[in-house]
Short mmCIF file of C-alpha atoms in Angstrom, two decimals:
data_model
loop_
_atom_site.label_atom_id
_atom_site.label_comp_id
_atom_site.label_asym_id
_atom_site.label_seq_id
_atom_site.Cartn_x
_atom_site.Cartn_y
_atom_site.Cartn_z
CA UNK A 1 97.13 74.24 164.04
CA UNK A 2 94.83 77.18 165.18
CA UNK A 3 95.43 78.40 168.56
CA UNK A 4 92.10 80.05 170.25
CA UNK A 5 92.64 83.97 171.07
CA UNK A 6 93.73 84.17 174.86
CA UNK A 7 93.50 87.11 177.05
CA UNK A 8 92.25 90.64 175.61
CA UNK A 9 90.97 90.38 172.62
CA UNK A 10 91.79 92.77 169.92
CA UNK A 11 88.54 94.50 170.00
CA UNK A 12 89.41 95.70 173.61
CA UNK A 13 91.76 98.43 172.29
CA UNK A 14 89.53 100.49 171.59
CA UNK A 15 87.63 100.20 174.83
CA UNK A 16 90.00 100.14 177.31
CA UNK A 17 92.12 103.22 178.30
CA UNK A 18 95.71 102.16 178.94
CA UNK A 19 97.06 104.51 182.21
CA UNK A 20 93.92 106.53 182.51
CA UNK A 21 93.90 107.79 178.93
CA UNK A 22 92.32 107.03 175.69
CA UNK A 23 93.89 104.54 173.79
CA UNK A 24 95.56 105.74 170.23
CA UNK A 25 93.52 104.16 167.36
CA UNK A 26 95.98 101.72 165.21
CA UNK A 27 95.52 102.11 161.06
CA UNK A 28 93.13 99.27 161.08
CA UNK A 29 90.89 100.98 163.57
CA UNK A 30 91.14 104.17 161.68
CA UNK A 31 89.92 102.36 158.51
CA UNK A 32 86.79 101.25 159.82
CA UNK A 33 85.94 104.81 160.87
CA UNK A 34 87.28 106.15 157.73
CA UNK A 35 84.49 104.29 155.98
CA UNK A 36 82.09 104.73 159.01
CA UNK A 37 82.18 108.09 158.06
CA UNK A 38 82.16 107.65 154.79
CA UNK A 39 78.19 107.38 155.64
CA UNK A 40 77.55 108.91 158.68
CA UNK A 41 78.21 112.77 159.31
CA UNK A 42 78.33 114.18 162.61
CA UNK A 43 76.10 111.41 164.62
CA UNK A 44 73.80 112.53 167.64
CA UNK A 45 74.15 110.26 170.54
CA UNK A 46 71.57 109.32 172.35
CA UNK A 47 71.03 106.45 174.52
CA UNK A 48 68.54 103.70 174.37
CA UNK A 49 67.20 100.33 176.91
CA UNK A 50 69.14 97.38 175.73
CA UNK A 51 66.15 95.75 175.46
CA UNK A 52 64.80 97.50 172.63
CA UNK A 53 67.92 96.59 170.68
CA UNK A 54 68.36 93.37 168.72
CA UNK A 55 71.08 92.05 166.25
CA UNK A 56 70.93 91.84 163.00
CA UNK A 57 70.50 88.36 161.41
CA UNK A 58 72.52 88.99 158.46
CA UNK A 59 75.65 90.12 160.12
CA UNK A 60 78.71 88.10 158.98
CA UNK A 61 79.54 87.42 162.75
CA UNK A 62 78.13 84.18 164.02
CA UNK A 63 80.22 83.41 166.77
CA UNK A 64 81.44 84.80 169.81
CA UNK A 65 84.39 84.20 172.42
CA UNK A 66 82.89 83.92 175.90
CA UNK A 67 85.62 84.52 177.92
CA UNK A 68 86.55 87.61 175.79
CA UNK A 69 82.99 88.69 176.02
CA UNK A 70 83.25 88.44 179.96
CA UNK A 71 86.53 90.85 179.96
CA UNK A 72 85.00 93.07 177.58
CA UNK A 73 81.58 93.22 180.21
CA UNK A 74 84.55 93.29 183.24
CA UNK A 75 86.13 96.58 180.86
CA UNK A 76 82.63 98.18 180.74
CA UNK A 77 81.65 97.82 184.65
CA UNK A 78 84.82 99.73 185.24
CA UNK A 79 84.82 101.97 182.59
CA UNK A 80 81.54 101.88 180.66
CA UNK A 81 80.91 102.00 176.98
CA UNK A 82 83.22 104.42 175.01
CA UNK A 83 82.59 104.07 171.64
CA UNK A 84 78.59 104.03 170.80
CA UNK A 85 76.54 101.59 168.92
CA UNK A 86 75.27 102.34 165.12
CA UNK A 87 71.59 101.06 165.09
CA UNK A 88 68.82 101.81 162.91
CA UNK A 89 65.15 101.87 163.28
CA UNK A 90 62.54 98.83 162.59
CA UNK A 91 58.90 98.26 163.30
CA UNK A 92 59.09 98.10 166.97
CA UNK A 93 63.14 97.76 167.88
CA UNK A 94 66.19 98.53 166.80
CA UNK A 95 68.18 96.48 164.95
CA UNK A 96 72.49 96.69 164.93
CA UNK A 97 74.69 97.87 162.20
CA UNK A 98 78.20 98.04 164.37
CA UNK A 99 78.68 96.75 168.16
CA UNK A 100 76.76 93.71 168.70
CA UNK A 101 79.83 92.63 170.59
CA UNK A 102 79.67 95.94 172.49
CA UNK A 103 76.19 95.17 173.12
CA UNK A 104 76.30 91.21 174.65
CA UNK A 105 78.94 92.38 176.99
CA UNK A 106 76.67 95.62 177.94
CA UNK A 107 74.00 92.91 178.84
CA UNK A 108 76.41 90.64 181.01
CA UNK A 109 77.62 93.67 182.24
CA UNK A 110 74.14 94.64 183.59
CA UNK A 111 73.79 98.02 181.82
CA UNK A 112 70.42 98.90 181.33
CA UNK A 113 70.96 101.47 178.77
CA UNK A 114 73.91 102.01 176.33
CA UNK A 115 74.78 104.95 174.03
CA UNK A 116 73.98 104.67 170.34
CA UNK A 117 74.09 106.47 167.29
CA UNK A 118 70.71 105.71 165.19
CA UNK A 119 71.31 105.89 161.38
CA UNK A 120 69.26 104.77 158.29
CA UNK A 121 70.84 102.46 155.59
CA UNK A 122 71.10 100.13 153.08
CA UNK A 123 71.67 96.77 153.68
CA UNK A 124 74.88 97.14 151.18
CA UNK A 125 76.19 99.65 153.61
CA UNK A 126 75.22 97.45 156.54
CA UNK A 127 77.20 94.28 155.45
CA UNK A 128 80.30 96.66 154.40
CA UNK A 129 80.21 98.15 157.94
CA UNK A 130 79.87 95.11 159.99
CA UNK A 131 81.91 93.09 157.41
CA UNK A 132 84.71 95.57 158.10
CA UNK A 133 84.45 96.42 161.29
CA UNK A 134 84.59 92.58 162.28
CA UNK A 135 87.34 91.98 159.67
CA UNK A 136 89.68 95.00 160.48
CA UNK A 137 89.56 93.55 164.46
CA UNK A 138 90.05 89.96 163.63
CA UNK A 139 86.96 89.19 164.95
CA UNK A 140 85.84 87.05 162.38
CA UNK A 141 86.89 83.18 161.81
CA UNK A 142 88.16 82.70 158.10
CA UNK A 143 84.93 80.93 157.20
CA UNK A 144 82.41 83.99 158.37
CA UNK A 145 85.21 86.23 156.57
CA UNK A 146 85.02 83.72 152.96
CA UNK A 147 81.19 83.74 153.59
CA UNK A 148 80.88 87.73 153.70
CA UNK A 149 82.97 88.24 150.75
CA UNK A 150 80.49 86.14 148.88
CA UNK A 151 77.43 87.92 149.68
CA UNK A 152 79.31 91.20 148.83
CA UNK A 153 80.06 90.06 145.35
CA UNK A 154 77.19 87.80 144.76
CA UNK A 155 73.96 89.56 146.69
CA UNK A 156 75.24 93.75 145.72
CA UNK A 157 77.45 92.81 142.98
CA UNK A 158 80.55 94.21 144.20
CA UNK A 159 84.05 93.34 142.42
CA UNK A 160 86.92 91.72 144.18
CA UNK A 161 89.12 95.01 143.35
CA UNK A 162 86.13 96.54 144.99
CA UNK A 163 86.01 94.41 148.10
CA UNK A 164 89.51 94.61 148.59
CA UNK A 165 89.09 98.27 148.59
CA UNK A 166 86.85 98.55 151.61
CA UNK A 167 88.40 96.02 153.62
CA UNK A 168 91.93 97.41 152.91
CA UNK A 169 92.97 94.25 151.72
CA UNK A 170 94.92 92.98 148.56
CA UNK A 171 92.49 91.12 145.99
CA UNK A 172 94.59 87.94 146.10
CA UNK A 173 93.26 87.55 149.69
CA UNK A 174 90.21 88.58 149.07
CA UNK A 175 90.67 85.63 146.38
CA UNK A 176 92.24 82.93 148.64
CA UNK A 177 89.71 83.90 151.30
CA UNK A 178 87.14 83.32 149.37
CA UNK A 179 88.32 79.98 147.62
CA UNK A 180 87.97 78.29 151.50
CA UNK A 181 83.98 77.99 150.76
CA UNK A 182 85.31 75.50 148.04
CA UNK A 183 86.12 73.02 150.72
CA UNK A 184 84.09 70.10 152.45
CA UNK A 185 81.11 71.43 155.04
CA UNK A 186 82.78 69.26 157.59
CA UNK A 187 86.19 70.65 156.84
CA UNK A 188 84.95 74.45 156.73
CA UNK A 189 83.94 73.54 160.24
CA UNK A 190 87.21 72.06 161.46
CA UNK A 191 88.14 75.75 160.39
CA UNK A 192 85.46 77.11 162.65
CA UNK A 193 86.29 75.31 165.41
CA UNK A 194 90.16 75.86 165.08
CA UNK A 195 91.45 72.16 164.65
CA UNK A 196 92.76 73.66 161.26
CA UNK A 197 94.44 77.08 160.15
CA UNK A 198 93.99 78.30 156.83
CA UNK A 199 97.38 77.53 155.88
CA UNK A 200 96.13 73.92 156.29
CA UNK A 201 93.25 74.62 154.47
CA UNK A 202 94.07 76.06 151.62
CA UNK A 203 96.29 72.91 151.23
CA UNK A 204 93.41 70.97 151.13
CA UNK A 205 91.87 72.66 148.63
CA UNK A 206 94.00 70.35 146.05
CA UNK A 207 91.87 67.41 147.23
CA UNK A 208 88.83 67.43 144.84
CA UNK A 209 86.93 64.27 146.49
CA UNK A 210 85.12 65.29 149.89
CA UNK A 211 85.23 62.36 151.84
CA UNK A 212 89.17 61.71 151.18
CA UNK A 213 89.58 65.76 151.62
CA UNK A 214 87.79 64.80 155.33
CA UNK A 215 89.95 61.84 156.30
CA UNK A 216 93.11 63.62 155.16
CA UNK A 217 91.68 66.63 157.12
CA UNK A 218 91.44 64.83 159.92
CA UNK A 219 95.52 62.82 159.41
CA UNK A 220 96.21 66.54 159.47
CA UNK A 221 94.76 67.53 163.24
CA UNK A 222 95.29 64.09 164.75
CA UNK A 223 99.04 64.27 163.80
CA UNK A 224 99.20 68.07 164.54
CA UNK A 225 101.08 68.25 161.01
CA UNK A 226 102.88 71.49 159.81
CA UNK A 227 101.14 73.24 156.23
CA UNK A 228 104.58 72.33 154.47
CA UNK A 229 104.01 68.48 155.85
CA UNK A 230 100.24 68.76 154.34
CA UNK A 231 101.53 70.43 151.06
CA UNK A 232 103.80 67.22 150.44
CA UNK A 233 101.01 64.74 151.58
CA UNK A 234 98.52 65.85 148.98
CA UNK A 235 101.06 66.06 146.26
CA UNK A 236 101.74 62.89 146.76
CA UNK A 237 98.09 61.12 146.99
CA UNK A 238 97.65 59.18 143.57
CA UNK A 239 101.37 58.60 143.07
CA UNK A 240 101.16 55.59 145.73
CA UNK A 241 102.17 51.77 143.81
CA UNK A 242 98.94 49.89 143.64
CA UNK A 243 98.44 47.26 146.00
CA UNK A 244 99.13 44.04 144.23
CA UNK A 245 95.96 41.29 144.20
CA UNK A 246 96.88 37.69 145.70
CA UNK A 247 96.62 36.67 141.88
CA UNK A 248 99.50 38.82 140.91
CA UNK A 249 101.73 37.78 143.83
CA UNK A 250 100.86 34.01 142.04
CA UNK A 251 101.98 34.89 138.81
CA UNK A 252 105.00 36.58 140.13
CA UNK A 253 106.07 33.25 141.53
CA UNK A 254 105.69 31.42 138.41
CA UNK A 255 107.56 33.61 136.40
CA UNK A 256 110.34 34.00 139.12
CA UNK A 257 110.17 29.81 139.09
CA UNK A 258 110.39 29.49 134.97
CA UNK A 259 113.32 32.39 135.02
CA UNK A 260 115.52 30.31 137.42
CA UNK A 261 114.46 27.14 135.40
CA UNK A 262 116.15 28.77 132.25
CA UNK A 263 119.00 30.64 134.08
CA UNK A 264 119.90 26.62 135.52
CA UNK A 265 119.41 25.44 131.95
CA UNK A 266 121.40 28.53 130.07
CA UNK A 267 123.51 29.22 132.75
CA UNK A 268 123.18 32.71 132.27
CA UNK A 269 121.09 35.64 133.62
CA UNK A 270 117.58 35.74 131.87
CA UNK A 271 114.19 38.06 132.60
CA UNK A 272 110.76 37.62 131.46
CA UNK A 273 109.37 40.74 131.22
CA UNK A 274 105.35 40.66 131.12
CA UNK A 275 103.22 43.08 128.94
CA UNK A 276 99.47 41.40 130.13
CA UNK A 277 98.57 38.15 130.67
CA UNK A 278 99.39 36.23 127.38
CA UNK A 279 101.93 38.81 125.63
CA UNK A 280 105.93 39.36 127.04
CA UNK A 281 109.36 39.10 126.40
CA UNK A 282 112.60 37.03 127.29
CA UNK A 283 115.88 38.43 127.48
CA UNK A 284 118.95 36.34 127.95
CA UNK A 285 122.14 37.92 128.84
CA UNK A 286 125.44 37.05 127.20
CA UNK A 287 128.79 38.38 128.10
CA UNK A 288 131.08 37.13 125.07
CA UNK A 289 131.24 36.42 121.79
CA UNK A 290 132.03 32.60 123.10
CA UNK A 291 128.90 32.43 125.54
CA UNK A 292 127.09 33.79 122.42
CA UNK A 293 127.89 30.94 120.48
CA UNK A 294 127.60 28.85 123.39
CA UNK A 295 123.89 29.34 123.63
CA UNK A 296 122.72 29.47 120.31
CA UNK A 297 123.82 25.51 120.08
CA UNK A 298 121.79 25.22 123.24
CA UNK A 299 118.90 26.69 121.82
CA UNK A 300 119.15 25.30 118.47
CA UNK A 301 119.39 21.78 119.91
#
């Protein structure tokens, strides 16, 4: 099962200094400012009322960690805001491209003003920024991830070798990611809400009809069952023996009644063995050439 993110979250590292100094940046950190750069050269910093800035709508973040947000605002009290804000300019705001995590703790924090760096781009380069930037810190759920992926390649028309490029990922996850938006709303949101990893998941994805996708969905969190245990359950739905009707479980009877009739009468094994209704087959068992003979003047008389 998912486990929610305890303690500092991953986006603190580059926030908080560990023993008084600056904290290293780590390779994923280094490829969001890699690209980051890509489009901005040499920002100015100013700072601006954090009331004049708003998020943007379109960002592929939707949800965020309280209790991380309230250490990252407990971080900024005591150290303030390292690493600035990218915003660009609207009618009368400014609207985020990277740190709208930054900025919500700023707010708890009780900061009235917070450094940014303002910038003017396209709304391609704004989705790769904030899609990466989220993505390369874990910040996103695998749902928010799937669903950026898609606008990248449907909205700007972006490859999957492409994607997988920015976000310094392989294609086949770009690929698998992507394949979770295939799955039941109501299972995309056990996702969401953690009752399922994406091991899990992606095991699901084998169920084609919604409602038993759901139900198995929810076998899966109620009896906390490992991705290999879900992998064998769903390879296994359809093989089940139908149920027999109360008519069947009749005829059954009859037929067991008529083959001990015959076996009394014979005195040797026989089987009926049904084809439908009307159509079958007897077998009678012999076990010498003497019994042989034995029953054909039994049958014959």
């Amino acid at each position: 099962m998912g486990v929610k993110r305890g303690g500092l979250g991953k986006g603190l590292d580059s926030l908080i200094p560990d023993n008084g100094k600056m904290p290293e940046s780590g390779k994923k950190t280094k490829v969001v400012e890699k690209v980051i750069e890509k489009i901005i050269e040499k920002p100015a910093e100013i700072k601006l009322n954090v009331n004049q800035i708003e998020p943007n709508r379109e960002q592929p973040r939707k949800r965020f960690d309280e209790q991380a947000l309230e250490e990252l605002a407990d971080s900024i009290r005591q150290f303030g805001i390292l690493q600035p804000l990218i915003v660009q300019e609207k009618d009368n705001y400014y609207e985020i491209i990277a740190g709208e995590r930054r900025w919500r703790a700023a707010k708890l924090a009780g900061l009235k003003e917070i450094p940014v760096v303002i910038r003017k781009m396209s709304e391609q380069e704004i989705v790769e920024i904030s899609l990466i930037e989220n993505i390369q810190r874990e910040n996103l759920n695998p749902i928010e991830e799937a669903a950026a992926y898609k606008r990248l390649l449907g909205e700007f028309h972006l490859t999957q070798e492409e994607i997988a490029e920015r976000v310094a990922k392989s294609r086949t996850a770009v690929t698998n990611s992507m394949r979770l938006l295939k799955l039941d709303a109501k299972v995309q949101q056990m996702v969401i809400d953690e009752m399922l990893s994406t091991g899990h998941a992606r095991a699901l994805l084998a169920i084609e009809d919604p409602d038993l996708q759901f139900q198995i969905a929810n076998k899966v969190y109620n009896e906390k069952l490992s991705v290999r245990e879900v992998e064998k359950l769903v390879k296994n739905i359809g093989k089940e023996k139908p149920v027999k009707k109360e008519k069947d479980f009749q005829q059954d009877a009859v037929f067991q009644d008529l083959e001990e009739k015959m076996k009394v009468s014979l005195g040797t094994k026989v089987s009926i063995n049904r084809k439908d209704e009307k159509k079958g087959r007897i077998e009678i068992e012999y076990y010498s050439m003497e019994e042989l003979e034995r029953l054909m003047e039994i049958l014959i008389k």
